[in-house]
Amino acid sequence: MEVAVVAIGTELLLGQIVDSNSARIGQVLAANGFSSHLQLKVGDNHERIVAALELALSEADAVITSGGLGPTQDDITREAIAQVSGRPLKEDARVRSVIEGLFAARGRTMSVNNYRQAMVPEGATVIEQRKGTAPGLIVPVGEKVIVALPGVPYELDDMLANEVLAELRARRSDTTVIQSRVIRTWGLGESTLAELMAPRFEALEGSAVTIAFLASGIEGVKVRFTAAATDAAVVLGLLDEEELRAREVLGDYVFGVDDETLEGVVARAALDKSLTIATAESLTGGMLASQLVRVPGASTWFRGGVVSYARSVKEDLLGVVAPSVVSPEAARAMAEGVARLVGADIGLSTTGVAGPDELEGQPTGVVWIGMSANGRSAARRVQLLGDRERIRTYATATALDLARLTLSGSSRGFELG
Amino acid sequence: MEVAVVAIGTELLLGQIVDSNSARIGQVLAANGFSSHLQLKVGDNHERIVAALELALSEADAVITSGGLGPTQDDITREAIAQVSGRPLKEDARVRSVIEGLFAARGRTMSVNNYRQAMVPEGATVIEQRKGTAPGLIVPVGEKVIVALPGVPYELDDMLANEVLAELRARRSDTTVIQSRVIRTWGLGESTLAELMAPRFEALEGSAVTIAFLASGIEGVKVRFTAAATDAAVVLGLLDEEELRAREVLGDYVFGVDDETLEGVVARAALDKSLTIATAESLTGGMLASQLVRVPGASTWFRGGVVSYARSVKEDLLGVVAPSVVSPEAARAMAEGVARLVGADIGLSTTGVAGPDELEGQPTGVVWIGMSANGRSAARRVQLLGDRERIRTYATATALDLARLTLSGSSRGFELG
């Protein structure tokens, strides 16, 4: 079953916000075996929205829209759907009363605009607005259907996972199961990775499994396998086999699959070994700690950290006595110092030059990662490319990767005995 | 002049990466007065890429593609463009030698796949690959043109700003200047903002200026004015007037325009007043410090911070002696403690419950922001909604906003004398 995705909002065309909704809709569709080959963006213009919906309906069995259901004057998705479906808008008493209730509960008065959100195409099914004021809409158009979701990711995700998937499943006739597995790697370039995987790429040509490589910034380079079959167990078997083969070829450049993250892997290793972690950061400025704290329950194994941005903070608080703050000595002393200061088993540190200007005569992109454990420490130099933000994020990911490798005993990690 | 945008890559349809390239292309087009009403995504499939390019060529004067120019076997944009343009691929000796040179300089051996990147449609202009191995392509198709750019943002941006804009400008006949200005706000909901601006929205109906509201997460709610005229000075005048009117209505809920950020405004205020800042973070876990460090030259005014995630770190390092760590007393003591510890004029702190579990009997989303200056301190409670990551990012932005308001002497800021 083919599902088209139409993201609505002039701000998307102008690039003032990135269309992340379509990506999340695409993920959910793929994970549930729906095809989606047409995904487009359209601005807040009645005729253009109508044209986009008509194109989408001509190419797909169902259309999911996001955006344009808000209370403001430029939110006109309702009107466009009414025209395309031939179902005039009528006020829905139930939706109106829910919106009134939401405002009353927050002690706020309802604006006139909010009543527009109670307008519903005749014969449409309303998806209840559990998380916001905009209801979703399921609007039949002949044998096909338009599903309209609010553009707020928080509200959209909830409706998508529940009412929308249920509606699409009920309409599906074919039973092909399509599923992907993503092998997550850090430390290899995209073309090196592709070359290592080339024999498998060729062997899979024409089979039920496809392979793709995705350079994903701080998330590393991903290898995605997608398998299709009529039986879910067969699909799972194919993906398991490809994961096994990929791990054989790529070794511990693989840090996880699918949603696994570098920080999640570090967290699990710390938990398994009952170790606590602390961070000392210069150029990353708190980003390394913040990535670790993303993991729910971090308080079990993460003690805290110091952002030693000024030189005197490195010296006074962490006991750094190195001639240069961009040096292995500084990185090691920071890692040791923070572990001592907050009482953690492991210290992890970053110091380097994020740019735009050089520092102590060293060029932008030079970064030292330090790590300490059991009173021993080590440091490693990396040379990163790009602008300030890219260097900071790659330094953060590299530190997480080195922690992961060291905790797993890899020969590519630090030797801390 | 109408420019269509086609983002190429199955990973985009599957949502494994978000299509941020189209957004950045859209920004550059809008800022330079090009219209772009058709923007779509297509997977790595020859027939579908060909169909997408043909649709785009039928609707626009020029088509910009991103992605599918890499060295791996799923990169097939070159072949699709060759078919659509009727220009067969030939190896370009110059491109080949540049790629060979890049690999030699890095001391790496070139993979067979990399030679595919030297294949160029006959009669196309090559955009030199200054930042990567993939050259861009400018391929005339009758009176129209397809511009193919690599999917790596870093490489794409550089070509877009230079060769691509030059090519599009040379092809443009109409001289309408279209420009936008974005008013950046924090602290008001989208519908409240829209209501405050409703009189202006109505007055602008049918004029040369359009207005839109964009809820943008940690970046706040944006109000975008777009003006069109044949004269650049007229456009600028219209935008200046709208900015002035918006600032009158919205007061200091406006923190800046266009690319100005909350952290940038805080940085400027600190510089202007020759004040130094330090951070003490619990639930935000370093994110607040990291946002501040995004600002180039932060070392002038940012001293550093403590991520006091564990209770004992709050107590031992920052001197917190509050019965609950989620309290105004804890927030104030953290701000005071970190300013003292690292020798800063201003301390800024966050403590609260990011979830998923409650903490010390307090529910997810309760956050206290603290600030200290001149030995005085204050704290404010906010109640945030959403998941762990949303609560952490909103707590970070709220802390930055309170610092901004306080430093500018706003009545909505802290009173720190």
PDB file of C-alpha atoms in Angstrom, chain B residues 18-191:
ATOM      1  CA  VAL B  18      16.018  14.420   7.881  1.00  0.00           C
ATOM      2  CA  ASP B  19      16.162  16.378   4.632  1.00  0.00           C
ATOM      3  CA  SER B  20      17.892  19.489   5.902  1.00  0.00           C
ATOM      4  CA  ASN B  21      19.535  20.176   2.527  1.00  0.00           C
ATOM      5  CA  SER B  22      16.246  21.268   0.918  1.00  0.00           C
ATOM      6  CA  ALA B  23      15.677  23.647   3.812  1.00  0.00           C
ATOM      7  CA  ARG B  24      19.054  25.260   3.345  1.00  0.00           C
ATOM      8  CA  ILE B  25      18.600  25.443  -0.426  1.00  0.00           C
ATOM      9  CA  GLY B  26      15.149  27.008   0.167  1.00  0.00           C
ATOM     10  CA  GLN B  27      16.698  29.613   2.467  1.00  0.00           C
ATOM     11  CA  VAL B  28      19.306  30.636  -0.065  1.00  0.00           C
ATOM     12  CA  LEU B  29      16.758  30.762  -2.897  1.00  0.00           C
ATOM     13  CA  ALA B  30      14.345  32.912  -0.867  1.00  0.00           C
ATOM     14  CA  ALA B  31      17.054  35.264   0.312  1.00  0.00           C
ATOM     15  CA  ASN B  32      18.066  35.806  -3.306  1.00  0.00           C
ATOM     16  CA  GLY B  33      14.589  36.323  -4.701  1.00  0.00           C
ATOM     17  CA  PHE B  34      14.020  32.967  -6.406  1.00  0.00           C
ATOM     18  CA  SER B  35      10.649  31.260  -6.002  1.00  0.00           C
ATOM     19  CA  SER B  36      10.510  27.618  -5.035  1.00  0.00           C
ATOM     20  CA  HIS B  37       7.118  25.957  -4.876  1.00  0.00           C
ATOM     21  CA  LEU B  38       8.021  22.361  -5.729  1.00  0.00           C
ATOM     22  CA  GLN B  39      10.299  20.532  -3.315  1.00  0.00           C
ATOM     23  CA  LEU B  40      10.257  16.783  -3.171  1.00  0.00           C
ATOM     24  CA  LYS B  41      12.173  13.748  -2.018  1.00  0.00           C
ATOM     25  CA  VAL B  42      12.927  10.665  -4.080  1.00  0.00           C
ATOM     26  CA  GLY B  43      14.648   7.368  -3.301  1.00  0.00           C
ATOM     27  CA  ASP B  44      17.730   5.766  -4.890  1.00  0.00           C
ATOM     28  CA  ASN B  45      15.828   4.248  -7.807  1.00  0.00           C
ATOM     29  CA  HIS B  46      16.718   5.120 -11.398  1.00  0.00           C
ATOM     30  CA  GLU B  47      13.192   5.282 -12.844  1.00  0.00           C
ATOM     31  CA  ARG B  48      11.838   7.281  -9.912  1.00  0.00           C
ATOM     32  CA  ILE B  49      14.689   9.788  -9.999  1.00  0.00           C
ATOM     33  CA  VAL B  50      14.113  10.233 -13.736  1.00  0.00           C
ATOM     34  CA  ALA B  51      10.369  10.762 -13.148  1.00  0.00           C
ATOM     35  CA  ALA B  52      11.018  13.268 -10.353  1.00  0.00           C
ATOM     36  CA  LEU B  53      13.467  15.246 -12.498  1.00  0.00           C
ATOM     37  CA  GLU B  54      10.972  15.299 -15.378  1.00  0.00           C
ATOM     38  CA  LEU B  55       8.177  16.528 -13.084  1.00  0.00           C
ATOM     39  CA  ALA B  56      10.473  19.190 -11.637  1.00  0.00           C
ATOM     40  CA  LEU B  57      11.605  20.348 -15.113  1.00  0.00           C
ATOM     41  CA  SER B  58       7.970  20.640 -16.200  1.00  0.00           C
ATOM     42  CA  GLU B  59       7.130  22.927 -13.245  1.00  0.00           C
ATOM     43  CA  ALA B  60      10.270  25.050 -12.918  1.00  0.00           C
ATOM     44  CA  ASP B  61      12.980  26.859 -14.857  1.00  0.00           C
ATOM     45  CA  ALA B  62      15.773  25.204 -12.943  1.00  0.00           C
ATOM     46  CA  VAL B  63      16.115  22.124 -10.742  1.00  0.00           C
ATOM     47  CA  ILE B  64      18.577  21.716  -7.883  1.00  0.00           C
ATOM     48  CA  THR B  65      19.228  18.166  -6.716  1.00  0.00           C
ATOM     49  CA  SER B  66      21.092  17.099  -3.613  1.00  0.00           C
ATOM     50  CA  GLY B  67      22.561  13.705  -2.926  1.00  0.00           C
ATOM     51  CA  GLY B  68      23.427  10.588  -4.909  1.00  0.00           C
ATOM     52  CA  LEU B  69      26.784  11.878  -6.186  1.00  0.00           C
ATOM     53  CA  GLY B  70      28.882   9.937  -3.682  1.00  0.00           C
ATOM     54  CA  PRO B  71      31.264   7.090  -4.371  1.00  0.00           C
ATOM     55  CA  THR B  72      29.038   4.246  -3.256  1.00  0.00           C
ATOM     56  CA  GLN B  73      27.044   1.887  -5.406  1.00  0.00           C
ATOM     57  CA  ASP B  74      23.687   3.410  -4.461  1.00  0.00           C
ATOM     58  CA  ASP B  75      24.729   6.839  -5.743  1.00  0.00           C
ATOM     59  CA  ILE B  76      22.992   6.992  -9.133  1.00  0.00           C
ATOM     60  CA  THR B  77      22.067  10.653  -9.638  1.00  0.00           C
ATOM     61  CA  ARG B  78      24.650  11.033 -12.427  1.00  0.00           C
ATOM     62  CA  GLU B  79      23.058   8.242 -14.467  1.00  0.00           C
ATOM     63  CA  ALA B  80      19.511   9.638 -14.028  1.00  0.00           C
ATOM     64  CA  ILE B  81      20.552  13.137 -15.108  1.00  0.00           C
ATOM     65  CA  ALA B  82      22.374  11.682 -18.113  1.00  0.00           C
ATOM     66  CA  GLN B  83      19.141  10.045 -19.205  1.00  0.00           C
ATOM     67  CA  VAL B  84      16.873  13.055 -18.604  1.00  0.00           C
ATOM     68  CA  SER B  85      19.251  15.461 -20.343  1.00  0.00           C
ATOM     69  CA  GLY B  86      20.158  13.089 -23.156  1.00  0.00           C
ATOM     70  CA  ARG B  87      23.836  13.655 -22.349  1.00  0.00           C
ATOM     71  CA  PRO B  88      25.815  10.409 -21.924  1.00  0.00           C
ATOM     72  CA  LEU B  89      28.378  10.111 -19.119  1.00  0.00           C
ATOM     73  CA  LYS B  90      32.063  10.450 -19.946  1.00  0.00           C
ATOM     74  CA  GLU B  91      35.057  10.392 -17.645  1.00  0.00           C
ATOM     75  CA  ASP B  92      36.376  13.890 -16.987  1.00  0.00           C
ATOM     76  CA  ALA B  93      40.173  13.790 -16.830  1.00  0.00           C
ATOM     77  CA  ARG B  94      40.415  16.939 -14.705  1.00  0.00           C
ATOM     78  CA  VAL B  95      37.932  15.713 -12.085  1.00  0.00           C
ATOM     79  CA  ARG B  96      39.740  12.390 -11.982  1.00  0.00           C
ATOM     80  CA  SER B  97      43.085  14.025 -11.368  1.00  0.00           C
ATOM     81  CA  VAL B  98      41.673  16.267  -8.618  1.00  0.00           C
ATOM     82  CA  ILE B  99      40.241  13.223  -6.821  1.00  0.00           C
ATOM     83  CA  GLU B 100      43.546  11.375  -7.199  1.00  0.00           C
ATOM     84  CA  GLY B 101      45.337  14.411  -5.784  1.00  0.00           C
ATOM     85  CA  LEU B 102      42.993  14.588  -2.774  1.00  0.00           C
ATOM     86  CA  PHE B 103      43.630  10.964  -1.924  1.00  0.00           C
ATOM     87  CA  ALA B 104      47.383  11.290  -2.396  1.00  0.00           C
ATOM     88  CA  ALA B 105      47.439  14.337  -0.079  1.00  0.00           C
ATOM     89  CA  ARG B 106      45.675  12.369   2.656  1.00  0.00           C
ATOM     90  CA  GLY B 107      48.056   9.476   2.145  1.00  0.00           C
ATOM     91  CA  ARG B 108      45.146   7.188   1.326  1.00  0.00           C
ATOM     92  CA  THR B 109      44.675   4.913  -1.637  1.00  0.00           C
ATOM     93  CA  MET B 110      41.794   5.649  -3.933  1.00  0.00           C
ATOM     94  CA  SER B 111      39.031   3.075  -4.133  1.00  0.00           C
ATOM     95  CA  VAL B 112      37.670   1.927  -7.478  1.00  0.00           C
ATOM     96  CA  ASN B 113      34.324   3.482  -6.538  1.00  0.00           C
ATOM     97  CA  ASN B 114      35.838   6.929  -6.330  1.00  0.00           C
ATOM     98  CA  TYR B 115      36.482   6.893 -10.086  1.00  0.00           C
ATOM     99  CA  ARG B 116      32.712   6.858 -10.624  1.00  0.00           C
ATOM    100  CA  GLN B 117      32.723  10.418  -9.291  1.00  0.00           C
ATOM    101  CA  ALA B 118      34.735  11.497 -12.336  1.00  0.00           C
ATOM    102  CA  MET B 119      31.876  10.557 -14.705  1.00  0.00           C
ATOM    103  CA  VAL B 120      30.197  13.699 -16.076  1.00  0.00           C
ATOM    104  CA  PRO B 121      27.304  14.199 -18.534  1.00  0.00           C
ATOM    105  CA  GLU B 122      28.610  15.396 -21.901  1.00  0.00           C
ATOM    106  CA  GLY B 123      28.478  19.195 -22.177  1.00  0.00           C
ATOM    107  CA  ALA B 124      27.914  19.700 -18.438  1.00  0.00           C
ATOM    108  CA  THR B 125      29.874  22.238 -16.444  1.00  0.00           C
ATOM    109  CA  VAL B 126      31.733  20.773 -13.490  1.00  0.00           C
ATOM    110  CA  ILE B 127      31.619  22.596 -10.135  1.00  0.00           C
ATOM    111  CA  GLU B 128      34.988  21.972  -8.562  1.00  0.00           C
ATOM    112  CA  GLN B 129      35.035  19.786  -5.446  1.00  0.00           C
ATOM    113  CA  ARG B 130      36.866  22.111  -3.080  1.00  0.00           C
ATOM    114  CA  LYS B 131      35.637  20.424   0.103  1.00  0.00           C
ATOM    115  CA  GLY B 132      35.119  16.791  -0.793  1.00  0.00           C
ATOM    116  CA  THR B 133      35.556  14.267  -3.549  1.00  0.00           C
ATOM    117  CA  ALA B 134      32.190  14.769  -5.316  1.00  0.00           C
ATOM    118  CA  PRO B 135      32.099  17.519  -7.963  1.00  0.00           C
ATOM    119  CA  GLY B 136      28.822  19.352  -8.578  1.00  0.00           C
ATOM    120  CA  LEU B 137      27.276  19.392 -12.040  1.00  0.00           C
ATOM    121  CA  ILE B 138      25.502  22.075 -14.070  1.00  0.00           C
ATOM    122  CA  VAL B 139      23.648  20.283 -16.845  1.00  0.00           C
ATOM    123  CA  PRO B 140      21.662  22.258 -19.454  1.00  0.00           C
ATOM    124  CA  VAL B 141      18.394  20.628 -20.557  1.00  0.00           C
ATOM    125  CA  GLY B 142      16.995  22.639 -23.458  1.00  0.00           C
ATOM    126  CA  GLU B 143      16.318  26.134 -22.113  1.00  0.00           C
ATOM    127  CA  LYS B 144      16.327  24.836 -18.548  1.00  0.00           C
ATOM    128  CA  VAL B 145      19.019  23.467 -16.279  1.00  0.00           C
ATOM    129  CA  ILE B 146      19.625  20.771 -13.687  1.00  0.00           C
ATOM    130  CA  VAL B 147      22.173  21.575 -10.998  1.00  0.00           C
ATOM    131  CA  ALA B 148      23.358  18.488  -9.104  1.00  0.00           C
ATOM    132  CA  LEU B 149      24.973  18.991  -5.703  1.00  0.00           C
ATOM    133  CA  PRO B 150      26.486  16.460  -3.289  1.00  0.00           C
ATOM    134  CA  GLY B 151      24.373  15.521  -0.272  1.00  0.00           C
ATOM    135  CA  VAL B 152      27.058  16.365   2.287  1.00  0.00           C
ATOM    136  CA  PRO B 153      25.856  19.712   3.733  1.00  0.00           C
ATOM    137  CA  TYR B 154      29.365  21.043   4.067  1.00  0.00           C
ATOM    138  CA  GLU B 155      30.110  20.479   0.351  1.00  0.00           C
ATOM    139  CA  LEU B 156      26.647  21.540  -0.828  1.00  0.00           C
ATOM    140  CA  ASP B 157      26.612  24.891   0.984  1.00  0.00           C
ATOM    141  CA  ASP B 158      29.874  25.986  -0.558  1.00  0.00           C
ATOM    142  CA  MET B 159      28.800  25.235  -4.154  1.00  0.00           C
ATOM    143  CA  LEU B 160      25.346  26.701  -3.602  1.00  0.00           C
ATOM    144  CA  ALA B 161      26.658  30.029  -2.377  1.00  0.00           C
ATOM    145  CA  ASN B 162      29.062  30.361  -5.273  1.00  0.00           C
ATOM    146  CA  GLU B 163      28.676  28.658  -8.657  1.00  0.00           C
ATOM    147  CA  VAL B 164      24.982  27.777  -8.280  1.00  0.00           C
ATOM    148  CA  LEU B 165      23.757  31.267  -7.370  1.00  0.00           C
ATOM    149  CA  ALA B 166      25.899  32.719 -10.173  1.00  0.00           C
ATOM    150  CA  GLU B 167      24.337  30.308 -12.689  1.00  0.00           C
ATOM    151  CA  LEU B 168      20.771  31.031 -11.510  1.00  0.00           C
ATOM    152  CA  ARG B 169      21.294  34.806 -11.498  1.00  0.00           C
ATOM    153  CA  ALA B 170      22.647  34.655 -15.051  1.00  0.00           C
ATOM    154  CA  ARG B 171      19.455  32.867 -16.126  1.00  0.00           C
ATOM    155  CA  ARG B 172      17.020  35.175 -14.347  1.00  0.00           C
ATOM    156  CA  SER B 173      14.896  37.609 -16.359  1.00  0.00           C
ATOM    157  CA  ASP B 174      12.447  39.013 -13.808  1.00  0.00           C
ATOM    158  CA  THR B 175      13.928  41.345 -11.228  1.00  0.00           C
ATOM    159  CA  THR B 176      11.537  41.054  -8.315  1.00  0.00           C
ATOM    160  CA  VAL B 177      13.353  41.240  -5.015  1.00  0.00           C
ATOM    161  CA  ILE B 178      11.859  39.020  -2.327  1.00  0.00           C
ATOM    162  CA  GLN B 179      13.238  39.158   1.174  1.00  0.00           C
ATOM    163  CA  SER B 180      12.212  37.955   4.604  1.00  0.00           C
ATOM    164  CA  ARG B 181      12.852  39.116   8.115  1.00  0.00           C
ATOM    165  CA  VAL B 182      12.239  36.855  11.067  1.00  0.00           C
ATOM    166  CA  ILE B 183      11.308  38.352  14.439  1.00  0.00           C
ATOM    167  CA  ARG B 184      12.532  35.962  17.133  1.00  0.00           C
ATOM    168  CA  THR B 185      10.504  35.656  20.356  1.00  0.00           C
ATOM    169  CA  TRP B 186      10.593  33.601  23.552  1.00  0.00           C
ATOM    170  CA  GLY B 187       7.920  33.317  26.209  1.00  0.00           C
ATOM    171  CA  LEU B 188       4.640  33.543  24.289  1.00  0.00           C
ATOM    172  CA  GLY B 189       2.647  30.678  22.773  1.00  0.00           C
ATOM    173  CA  GLU B 190       2.037  30.637  19.034  1.00  0.00           C
ATOM    174  CA  SER B 191      -1.672  31.403  19.280  1.00  0.00           C
TER     175      SER B 191
END
